Each structure stands twice: as C-alpha cells, then as structure tokens.
Amino acid sequence: MEITLKGFPLKVVNIPWRNNNLSTLHTDPPLSEQGETIVGVYLLVLGWLSWFGNSLVIFVLYRQRALLQPTDFFTLNLAISDASISVFGYSRGILEIFNILKDDGYLITWIWTCQVDGFFTLLFGLVSINTLTVISVTRYIKGCHPQKGQDYLLRVQV
C-alpha cells in the first residue's frame, strides 16, 4: 500500500508487531476523557512525589556537605538524575493530557522537542542505572572485603 504525504510517496510496511491499519486513523481515542484524566492525575502525583523526594535528598546532602563521605556523592548523583527524570519524563505527558495551553492538538507539535525530551530522559535514566551499579559495587567491596574497601577509600581521599 502506498500513500502520498506532501508530494512524497510513502510505502506502508506491514510489520506484525505494529498496528499499521490506516483505517483507524480517524477513530475515537483508546481512552475516554475520564481515563485520560486518571492517567494525568497519576502522572502528576508520581512526578511531584519524585521531584519532592529527590529535592529533599539533595537539600539534606547539601546542608551536610562538610560531613559527606566519598560514597555519599553517588547518592547525590542518583538524586539529581532521578529528579531530572521527573522533569523531563513526566512534564510533557502531563501538559499534553491536561491540554494546558488550550491548543488544537498536541501541545508541542515539533518532532525535535519530543526527541529532546526523549534524549534527556534516556540520558538521566542511564546515569541512574550506572550510578546504582557503582553503588552496588562499592557496597559489595565494603561488605565482603572491608579491608580492600578501606584501602580504596584512603587512596580516593588523598
């Protein structure tokens, strides 16, 4: 099947795991208004709790910055990356579900803004995963090999 978009022919490929049925382009959305509101409230509460909790951790660590051990900076890094995920990961969906700016379609129609949001969400997600990996390795070293962990920390502080 071939369609034309702005003078360029496009071929629709039938991929089994994707819905390529073009007859569903002008049907009702899969969720009702109440369903979208429930999803929006869920994202709003989850995003706010994530931002508030991680901001609280950042504030507490900042207030005690003179007493921080080198491994405590991993917790700070994790809190910053998780707070950033709550900003980039939830904000766009919340704004579009509640149609904050009362536009006629999607709030942000340019594709690059979606790609920027996705890039930052991926970036901070990878930072969180890598930070959790480093935290677990340091906990393993400090728990199973306490002498090696002490030697390593002494070298890092010098």
CSV table of N, CA, C and O in Angstrom, one decimal, residues 52-141:
chain,number,residue,atom,x,y,z
A,52,PHE,N,9.7,16.0,44.6
A,52,PHE,CA,9.8,16.4,46.0
A,52,PHE,C,10.8,15.6,46.8
A,52,PHE,O,11.6,16.1,47.6
A,53,GLY,N,10.7,14.3,46.7
A,53,GLY,CA,11.6,13.3,47.4
A,53,GLY,C,13.0,13.5,47.1
A,53,GLY,O,13.9,13.6,48.0
A,54,ASN,N,13.3,13.6,45.8
A,54,ASN,CA,14.7,13.8,45.4
A,54,ASN,C,15.2,15.2,45.7
A,54,ASN,O,16.4,15.3,46.1
A,55,SER,N,14.4,16.2,45.7
A,55,SER,CA,14.8,17.5,46.1
A,55,SER,C,15.1,17.5,47.6
A,55,SER,O,16.1,18.2,48.0
A,56,LEU,N,14.4,16.8,48.4
A,56,LEU,CA,14.6,16.7,49.8
A,56,LEU,C,16.0,16.1,50.1
A,56,LEU,O,16.7,16.5,50.9
A,57,VAL,N,16.3,15.0,49.3
A,57,VAL,CA,17.6,14.3,49.5
A,57,VAL,C,18.7,15.3,49.1
A,57,VAL,O,19.7,15.4,49.8
A,58,ILE,N,18.5,16.0,48.0
A,58,ILE,CA,19.6,17.0,47.6
A,58,ILE,C,19.8,18.0,48.6
A,58,ILE,O,20.9,18.4,49.0
A,59,PHE,N,18.7,18.5,49.2
A,59,PHE,CA,18.8,19.6,50.2
A,59,PHE,C,19.5,19.1,51.5
A,59,PHE,O,20.4,19.8,52.0
A,60,VAL,N,19.1,17.9,51.9
A,60,VAL,CA,19.8,17.3,53.1
A,60,VAL,C,21.3,17.1,52.9
A,60,VAL,O,22.1,17.4,53.7
A,61,LEU,N,21.6,16.5,51.7
A,61,LEU,CA,23.0,16.3,51.4
A,61,LEU,C,23.8,17.6,51.3
A,61,LEU,O,25.0,17.7,51.6
A,62,TYR,N,23.1,18.6,50.7
A,62,TYR,CA,23.8,19.9,50.6
A,62,TYR,C,24.0,20.6,52.0
A,62,TYR,O,25.1,21.2,52.2
A,63,ARG,N,23.1,20.4,52.9
A,63,ARG,CA,23.2,21.0,54.2
A,63,ARG,C,24.3,20.3,55.0
A,63,ARG,O,25.0,20.9,55.8
A,64,GLN,N,24.6,19.1,54.7
A,64,GLN,CA,25.6,18.3,55.4
A,64,GLN,C,26.9,18.0,54.5
A,64,GLN,O,27.6,17.1,54.7
A,65,ARG,N,27.1,18.9,53.6
A,65,ARG,CA,28.2,18.7,52.6
A,65,ARG,C,29.6,18.6,53.2
A,65,ARG,O,30.4,17.9,52.7
A,66,ALA,N,29.8,19.2,54.4
A,66,ALA,CA,31.1,19.1,55.0
A,66,ALA,C,31.3,17.7,55.6
A,66,ALA,O,32.5,17.2,55.8
A,67,LEU,N,30.3,16.9,55.9
A,67,LEU,CA,30.4,15.6,56.5
A,67,LEU,C,30.2,14.5,55.6
A,67,LEU,O,30.3,13.3,56.0
A,68,LEU,N,30.1,14.8,54.3
A,68,LEU,CA,29.9,13.7,53.3
A,68,LEU,C,31.1,12.9,53.1
A,68,LEU,O,32.2,13.4,53.0
A,69,GLN,N,30.9,11.6,53.0
A,69,GLN,CA,31.9,10.6,52.6
A,69,GLN,C,32.0,10.6,51.1
A,69,GLN,O,31.0,11.0,50.4
A,70,PRO,N,33.0,10.1,50.5
A,70,PRO,CA,33.1,10.0,49.0
A,70,PRO,C,32.0,9.2,48.4
A,70,PRO,O,31.5,9.5,47.3
A,71,THR,N,31.5,8.1,49.1
A,71,THR,CA,30.4,7.3,48.5
A,71,THR,C,29.1,8.0,48.6
A,71,THR,O,28.1,7.7,47.9
A,72,ASP,N,29.0,9.1,49.5
A,72,ASP,CA,27.7,9.8,49.6
A,72,ASP,C,27.4,10.6,48.3
A,72,ASP,O,26.3,11.0,48.0
A,73,PHE,N,28.5,10.9,47.6
A,73,PHE,CA,28.3,11.7,46.3
A,73,PHE,C,27.5,10.9,45.3
A,73,PHE,O,26.9,11.4,44.4
A,74,PHE,N,27.6,9.5,45.4
A,74,PHE,CA,26.8,8.7,44.5
A,74,PHE,C,25.4,8.9,44.8
A,74,PHE,O,24.5,8.9,43.8
A,75,THR,N,25.0,9.0,46.0
A,75,THR,CA,23.6,9.2,46.4
A,75,THR,C,23.1,10.5,45.9
A,75,THR,O,22.0,10.7,45.4
A,76,LEU,N,24.0,11.6,46.0
A,76,LEU,CA,23.6,12.9,45.4
A,76,LEU,C,23.4,12.8,43.9
A,76,LEU,O,22.5,13.4,43.4
A,77,ASN,N,24.3,12.1,43.3
A,77,ASN,CA,24.2,12.0,41.8
A,77,ASN,C,22.9,11.3,41.4
A,77,ASN,O,22.3,11.6,40.5
A,78,LEU,N,22.6,10.2,42.2
A,78,LEU,CA,21.4,9.5,41.9
A,78,LEU,C,20.1,10.4,42.1
A,78,LEU,O,19.2,10.3,41.3
A,79,ALA,N,20.1,11.2,43.2
A,79,ALA,CA,19.0,12.1,43.4
A,79,ALA,C,18.9,13.1,42.3
A,79,ALA,O,17.7,13.4,41.9
A,80,ILE,N,20.0,13.7,41.9
A,80,ILE,CA,19.9,14.7,40.8
A,80,ILE,C,19.4,14.1,39.5
A,80,ILE,O,18.5,14.6,38.8
A,81,SER,N,19.9,12.9,39.1
A,81,SER,CA,19.4,12.3,37.9
A,81,SER,C,18.0,11.8,38.0
A,81,SER,O,17.2,12.0,37.0
A,82,ASP,N,17.5,11.3,39.1
A,82,ASP,CA,16.1,10.9,39.3
A,82,ASP,C,15.2,12.2,39.3
A,82,ASP,O,14.1,12.1,38.7
A,83,ALA,N,15.6,13.3,39.9
A,83,ALA,CA,14.8,14.5,39.8
A,83,ALA,C,14.7,15.0,38.4
A,83,ALA,O,13.7,15.5,38.0
A,84,SER,N,15.8,14.9,37.6
A,84,SER,CA,15.8,15.3,36.2
A,84,SER,C,14.9,14.4,35.4
A,84,SER,O,14.2,14.9,34.5
A,85,ILE,N,14.8,13.1,35.7
A,85,ILE,CA,13.9,12.2,35.0
A,85,ILE,C,12.4,12.7,35.3
A,85,ILE,O,11.6,12.7,34.4
A,86,SER,N,12.2,13.1,36.5
A,86,SER,CA,10.8,13.5,36.8
A,86,SER,C,10.4,14.8,36.1
A,86,SER,O,9.3,15.0,35.7
A,87,VAL,N,11.4,15.6,35.8
A,87,VAL,CA,11.1,16.9,35.0
A,87,VAL,C,10.9,16.5,33.5
A,87,VAL,O,9.9,16.9,32.9
A,88,PHE,N,11.8,15.8,32.9
A,88,PHE,CA,11.8,15.5,31.5
A,88,PHE,C,10.8,14.4,31.2
A,88,PHE,O,10.2,14.4,30.1
A,89,GLY,N,10.7,13.4,32.1
A,89,GLY,CA,9.9,12.2,31.8
A,89,GLY,C,8.4,12.4,31.9
A,89,GLY,O,7.6,11.9,31.2
A,90,TYR,N,8.0,13.3,32.9
A,90,TYR,CA,6.6,13.4,33.2
A,90,TYR,C,5.9,14.7,32.7
A,90,TYR,O,4.8,14.7,32.4
A,91,SER,N,6.7,15.8,32.6
A,91,SER,CA,6.1,17.1,32.3
A,91,SER,C,5.4,17.1,31.0
A,91,SER,O,4.3,17.7,30.9
A,92,ARG,N,6.0,16.6,29.9
A,92,ARG,CA,5.4,16.7,28.6
A,92,ARG,C,4.1,16.0,28.6
A,92,ARG,O,3.1,16.4,28.0
A,93,GLY,N,4.0,14.8,29.1
A,93,GLY,CA,2.8,14.0,29.1
A,93,GLY,C,1.7,14.7,29.9
A,93,GLY,O,0.5,14.7,29.5
A,94,ILE,N,2.1,15.2,31.1
A,94,ILE,CA,1.1,15.9,31.9
A,94,ILE,C,0.5,17.1,31.2
A,94,ILE,O,-0.7,17.4,31.1
A,95,LEU,N,1.4,17.9,30.5
A,95,LEU,CA,0.9,19.1,29.8
A,95,LEU,C,0.0,18.7,28.6
A,95,LEU,O,-1.0,19.4,28.4
A,96,GLU,N,0.3,17.6,27.9
A,96,GLU,CA,-0.5,17.2,26.8
A,96,GLU,C,-1.8,16.6,27.2
A,96,GLU,O,-2.8,16.8,26.6
A,97,ILE,N,-1.8,15.8,28.3
A,97,ILE,CA,-3.1,15.2,28.8
A,97,ILE,C,-4.1,16.3,29.2
A,97,ILE,O,-5.2,16.2,28.9
A,98,PHE,N,-3.6,17.2,30.0
A,98,PHE,CA,-4.5,18.3,30.5
A,98,PHE,C,-4.7,19.4,29.6
A,98,PHE,O,-5.4,20.3,29.8
A,99,ASN,N,-4.0,19.4,28.4
A,99,ASN,CA,-4.1,20.4,27.4
A,99,ASN,C,-4.0,21.8,28.0
A,99,ASN,O,-4.9,22.7,27.9
A,100,ILE,N,-2.9,22.1,28.7
A,100,ILE,CA,-2.7,23.3,29.5
A,100,ILE,C,-2.8,24.6,28.6
A,100,ILE,O,-3.5,25.5,29.0
A,101,LEU,N,-2.3,24.6,27.5
A,101,LEU,CA,-2.3,25.8,26.6
A,101,LEU,C,-3.5,25.9,25.7
A,101,LEU,O,-3.5,26.8,24.9
A,102,LYS,N,-4.4,25.0,25.8
A,102,LYS,CA,-5.6,25.0,25.0
A,102,LYS,C,-5.4,25.1,23.5
A,102,LYS,O,-6.0,25.9,22.8
A,103,ASP,N,-4.5,24.3,23.0
A,103,ASP,CA,-4.2,24.3,21.6
A,103,ASP,C,-5.2,23.3,20.9
A,103,ASP,O,-5.9,22.6,21.6
A,104,ASP,N,-5.1,23.3,19.6
A,104,ASP,CA,-6.0,22.4,18.8
A,104,ASP,C,-5.5,21.0,18.7
A,104,ASP,O,-6.3,20.1,18.2
A,105,GLY,N,-4.4,20.6,19.2
A,105,GLY,CA,-3.9,19.3,19.1
A,105,GLY,C,-2.9,19.0,20.2
A,105,GLY,O,-3.2,19.3,21.3
A,106,TYR,N,-1.7,18.5,19.8
A,106,TYR,CA,-0.7,18.3,20.8
A,106,TYR,C,-0.1,19.7,21.2
A,106,TYR,O,0.0,20.6,20.4
A,107,LEU,N,0.4,19.7,22.4
A,107,LEU,CA,1.0,21.0,22.9
A,107,LEU,C,2.2,21.3,22.1
A,107,LEU,O,2.3,22.5,21.7
A,108,ILE,N,3.1,20.4,21.9
A,108,ILE,CA,4.3,20.7,21.2
A,108,ILE,C,4.2,19.8,19.9
A,108,ILE,O,4.3,18.6,20.0
A,109,THR,N,4.1,20.4,18.8
A,109,THR,CA,3.9,19.7,17.6
A,109,THR,C,5.2,19.4,16.8
A,109,THR,O,5.3,18.6,15.9
A,110,TRP,N,6.3,20.1,17.2
A,110,TRP,CA,7.6,19.8,16.5
A,110,TRP,C,8.2,18.5,17.0
A,110,TRP,O,8.2,18.3,18.2
A,111,ILE,N,8.7,17.7,16.1
A,111,ILE,CA,9.2,16.4,16.5
A,111,ILE,C,10.5,16.5,17.2
A,111,ILE,O,10.8,15.7,18.1
A,112,TRP,N,11.3,17.6,17.0
A,112,TRP,CA,12.5,17.7,17.7
A,112,TRP,C,12.4,17.9,19.2
A,112,TRP,O,13.2,17.5,20.0
A,113,THR,N,11.3,18.5,19.6
A,113,THR,CA,11.1,18.7,21.1
A,113,THR,C,10.8,17.3,21.7
A,113,THR,O,11.2,17.1,22.8
A,114,CYS,N,10.1,16.5,21.0
A,114,CYS,CA,9.9,15.1,21.6
A,114,CYS,C,11.2,14.3,21.6
A,114,CYS,O,11.4,13.6,22.6
A,115,GLN,N,12.0,14.5,20.6
A,115,GLN,CA,13.3,13.8,20.6
A,115,GLN,C,14.2,14.4,21.7
A,115,GLN,O,15.0,13.6,22.3
A,116,VAL,N,14.2,15.7,22.0
A,116,VAL,CA,15.0,16.3,23.1
A,116,VAL,C,14.5,15.7,24.4
A,116,VAL,O,15.4,15.3,25.2
A,117,ASP,N,13.2,15.7,24.6
A,117,ASP,CA,12.7,15.1,25.9
A,117,ASP,C,13.1,13.7,26.0
A,117,ASP,O,13.5,13.2,27.1
A,118,GLY,N,13.0,12.9,25.0
A,118,GLY,CA,13.3,11.5,25.0
A,118,GLY,C,14.8,11.3,25.2
A,118,GLY,O,15.2,10.4,26.0
A,119,PHE,N,15.6,12.2,24.6
A,119,PHE,CA,17.1,12.1,24.8
A,119,PHE,C,17.5,12.3,26.3
A,119,PHE,O,18.2,11.6,26.9
A,120,PHE,N,16.9,13.4,26.9
A,120,PHE,CA,17.3,13.7,28.3
A,120,PHE,C,16.7,12.6,29.2
A,120,PHE,O,17.4,12.3,30.2
A,121,THR,N,15.5,12.1,28.9
A,121,THR,CA,15.0,11.0,29.8
A,121,THR,C,15.9,9.8,29.7
A,121,THR,O,16.2,9.2,30.7
A,122,LEU,N,16.3,9.5,28.5
A,122,LEU,CA,17.2,8.3,28.3
A,122,LEU,C,18.6,8.6,29.0
A,122,LEU,O,19.1,7.7,29.7
A,123,LEU,N,19.1,9.8,28.8
A,123,LEU,CA,20.4,10.1,29.4
A,123,LEU,C,20.4,10.0,30.9
A,123,LEU,O,21.2,9.4,31.5
A,124,PHE,N,19.4,10.7,31.5
A,124,PHE,CA,19.3,10.6,33.0
A,124,PHE,C,19.0,9.2,33.5
A,124,PHE,O,19.4,8.8,34.6
A,125,GLY,N,18.2,8.5,32.7
A,125,GLY,CA,17.9,7.1,33.1
A,125,GLY,C,19.2,6.2,33.1
A,125,GLY,O,19.4,5.4,34.0
A,126,LEU,N,20.0,6.4,32.1
A,126,LEU,CA,21.3,5.7,32.0
A,126,LEU,C,22.2,6.1,33.1
A,126,LEU,O,23.0,5.3,33.7
A,127,VAL,N,22.2,7.4,33.5
A,127,VAL,CA,23.0,7.9,34.6
A,127,VAL,C,22.6,7.2,35.9
A,127,VAL,O,23.4,6.8,36.7
A,128,SER,N,21.3,7.1,36.1
A,128,SER,CA,20.7,6.5,37.3
A,128,SER,C,21.1,5.0,37.3
A,128,SER,O,21.6,4.5,38.4
A,129,ILE,N,21.0,4.3,36.2
A,129,ILE,CA,21.4,2.9,36.2
A,129,ILE,C,22.9,2.7,36.5
A,129,ILE,O,23.2,1.8,37.3
A,130,ASN,N,23.7,3.5,35.9
A,130,ASN,CA,25.1,3.4,36.1
A,130,ASN,C,25.5,3.8,37.5
A,130,ASN,O,26.4,3.1,38.2
A,131,THR,N,24.8,4.8,38.1
A,131,THR,CA,25.1,5.1,39.5
A,131,THR,C,24.7,4.0,40.4
A,131,THR,O,25.4,3.7,41.4
A,132,LEU,N,23.6,3.4,40.2
A,132,LEU,CA,23.1,2.3,41.0
A,132,LEU,C,24.1,1.1,40.9
A,132,LEU,O,24.4,0.4,41.9
A,133,THR,N,24.7,0.9,39.7
A,133,THR,CA,25.7,-0.1,39.6
A,133,THR,C,26.9,0.2,40.4
A,133,THR,O,27.5,-0.7,41.1
A,134,VAL,N,27.4,1.4,40.3
A,134,VAL,CA,28.6,1.8,41.1
A,134,VAL,C,28.3,1.7,42.6
A,134,VAL,O,29.2,1.2,43.4
A,135,ILE,N,27.1,2.1,43.0
A,135,ILE,CA,26.8,2.0,44.5
A,135,ILE,C,26.8,0.5,44.9
A,135,ILE,O,27.3,0.2,46.0
A,136,SER,N,26.2,-0.3,44.1
A,136,SER,CA,26.2,-1.8,44.5
A,136,SER,C,27.6,-2.4,44.5
A,136,SER,O,27.9,-3.2,45.4
A,137,VAL,N,28.5,-2.0,43.6
A,137,VAL,CA,29.8,-2.5,43.6
A,137,VAL,C,30.6,-2.0,44.9
A,137,VAL,O,31.3,-2.8,45.5
A,138,THR,N,30.4,-0.7,45.2
A,138,THR,CA,31.1,-0.2,46.4
A,138,THR,C,30.5,-0.8,47.7
A,138,THR,O,31.2,-1.1,48.6
A,139,ARG,N,29.2,-1.1,47.7
A,139,ARG,CA,28.6,-1.8,48.9
A,139,ARG,C,29.1,-3.2,49.0
A,139,ARG,O,29.4,-3.7,50.0
A,140,TYR,N,29.3,-3.9,47.8
A,140,TYR,CA,29.9,-5.2,47.8
A,140,TYR,C,31.3,-5.2,48.4
A,140,TYR,O,31.7,-6.0,49.2
A,141,ILE,N,32.1,-4.2,47.9
A,141,ILE,CA,33.5,-4.2,48.3
A,141,ILE,C,33.6,-3.9,49.8
A,141,ILE,O,34.3,-4.5,50.6
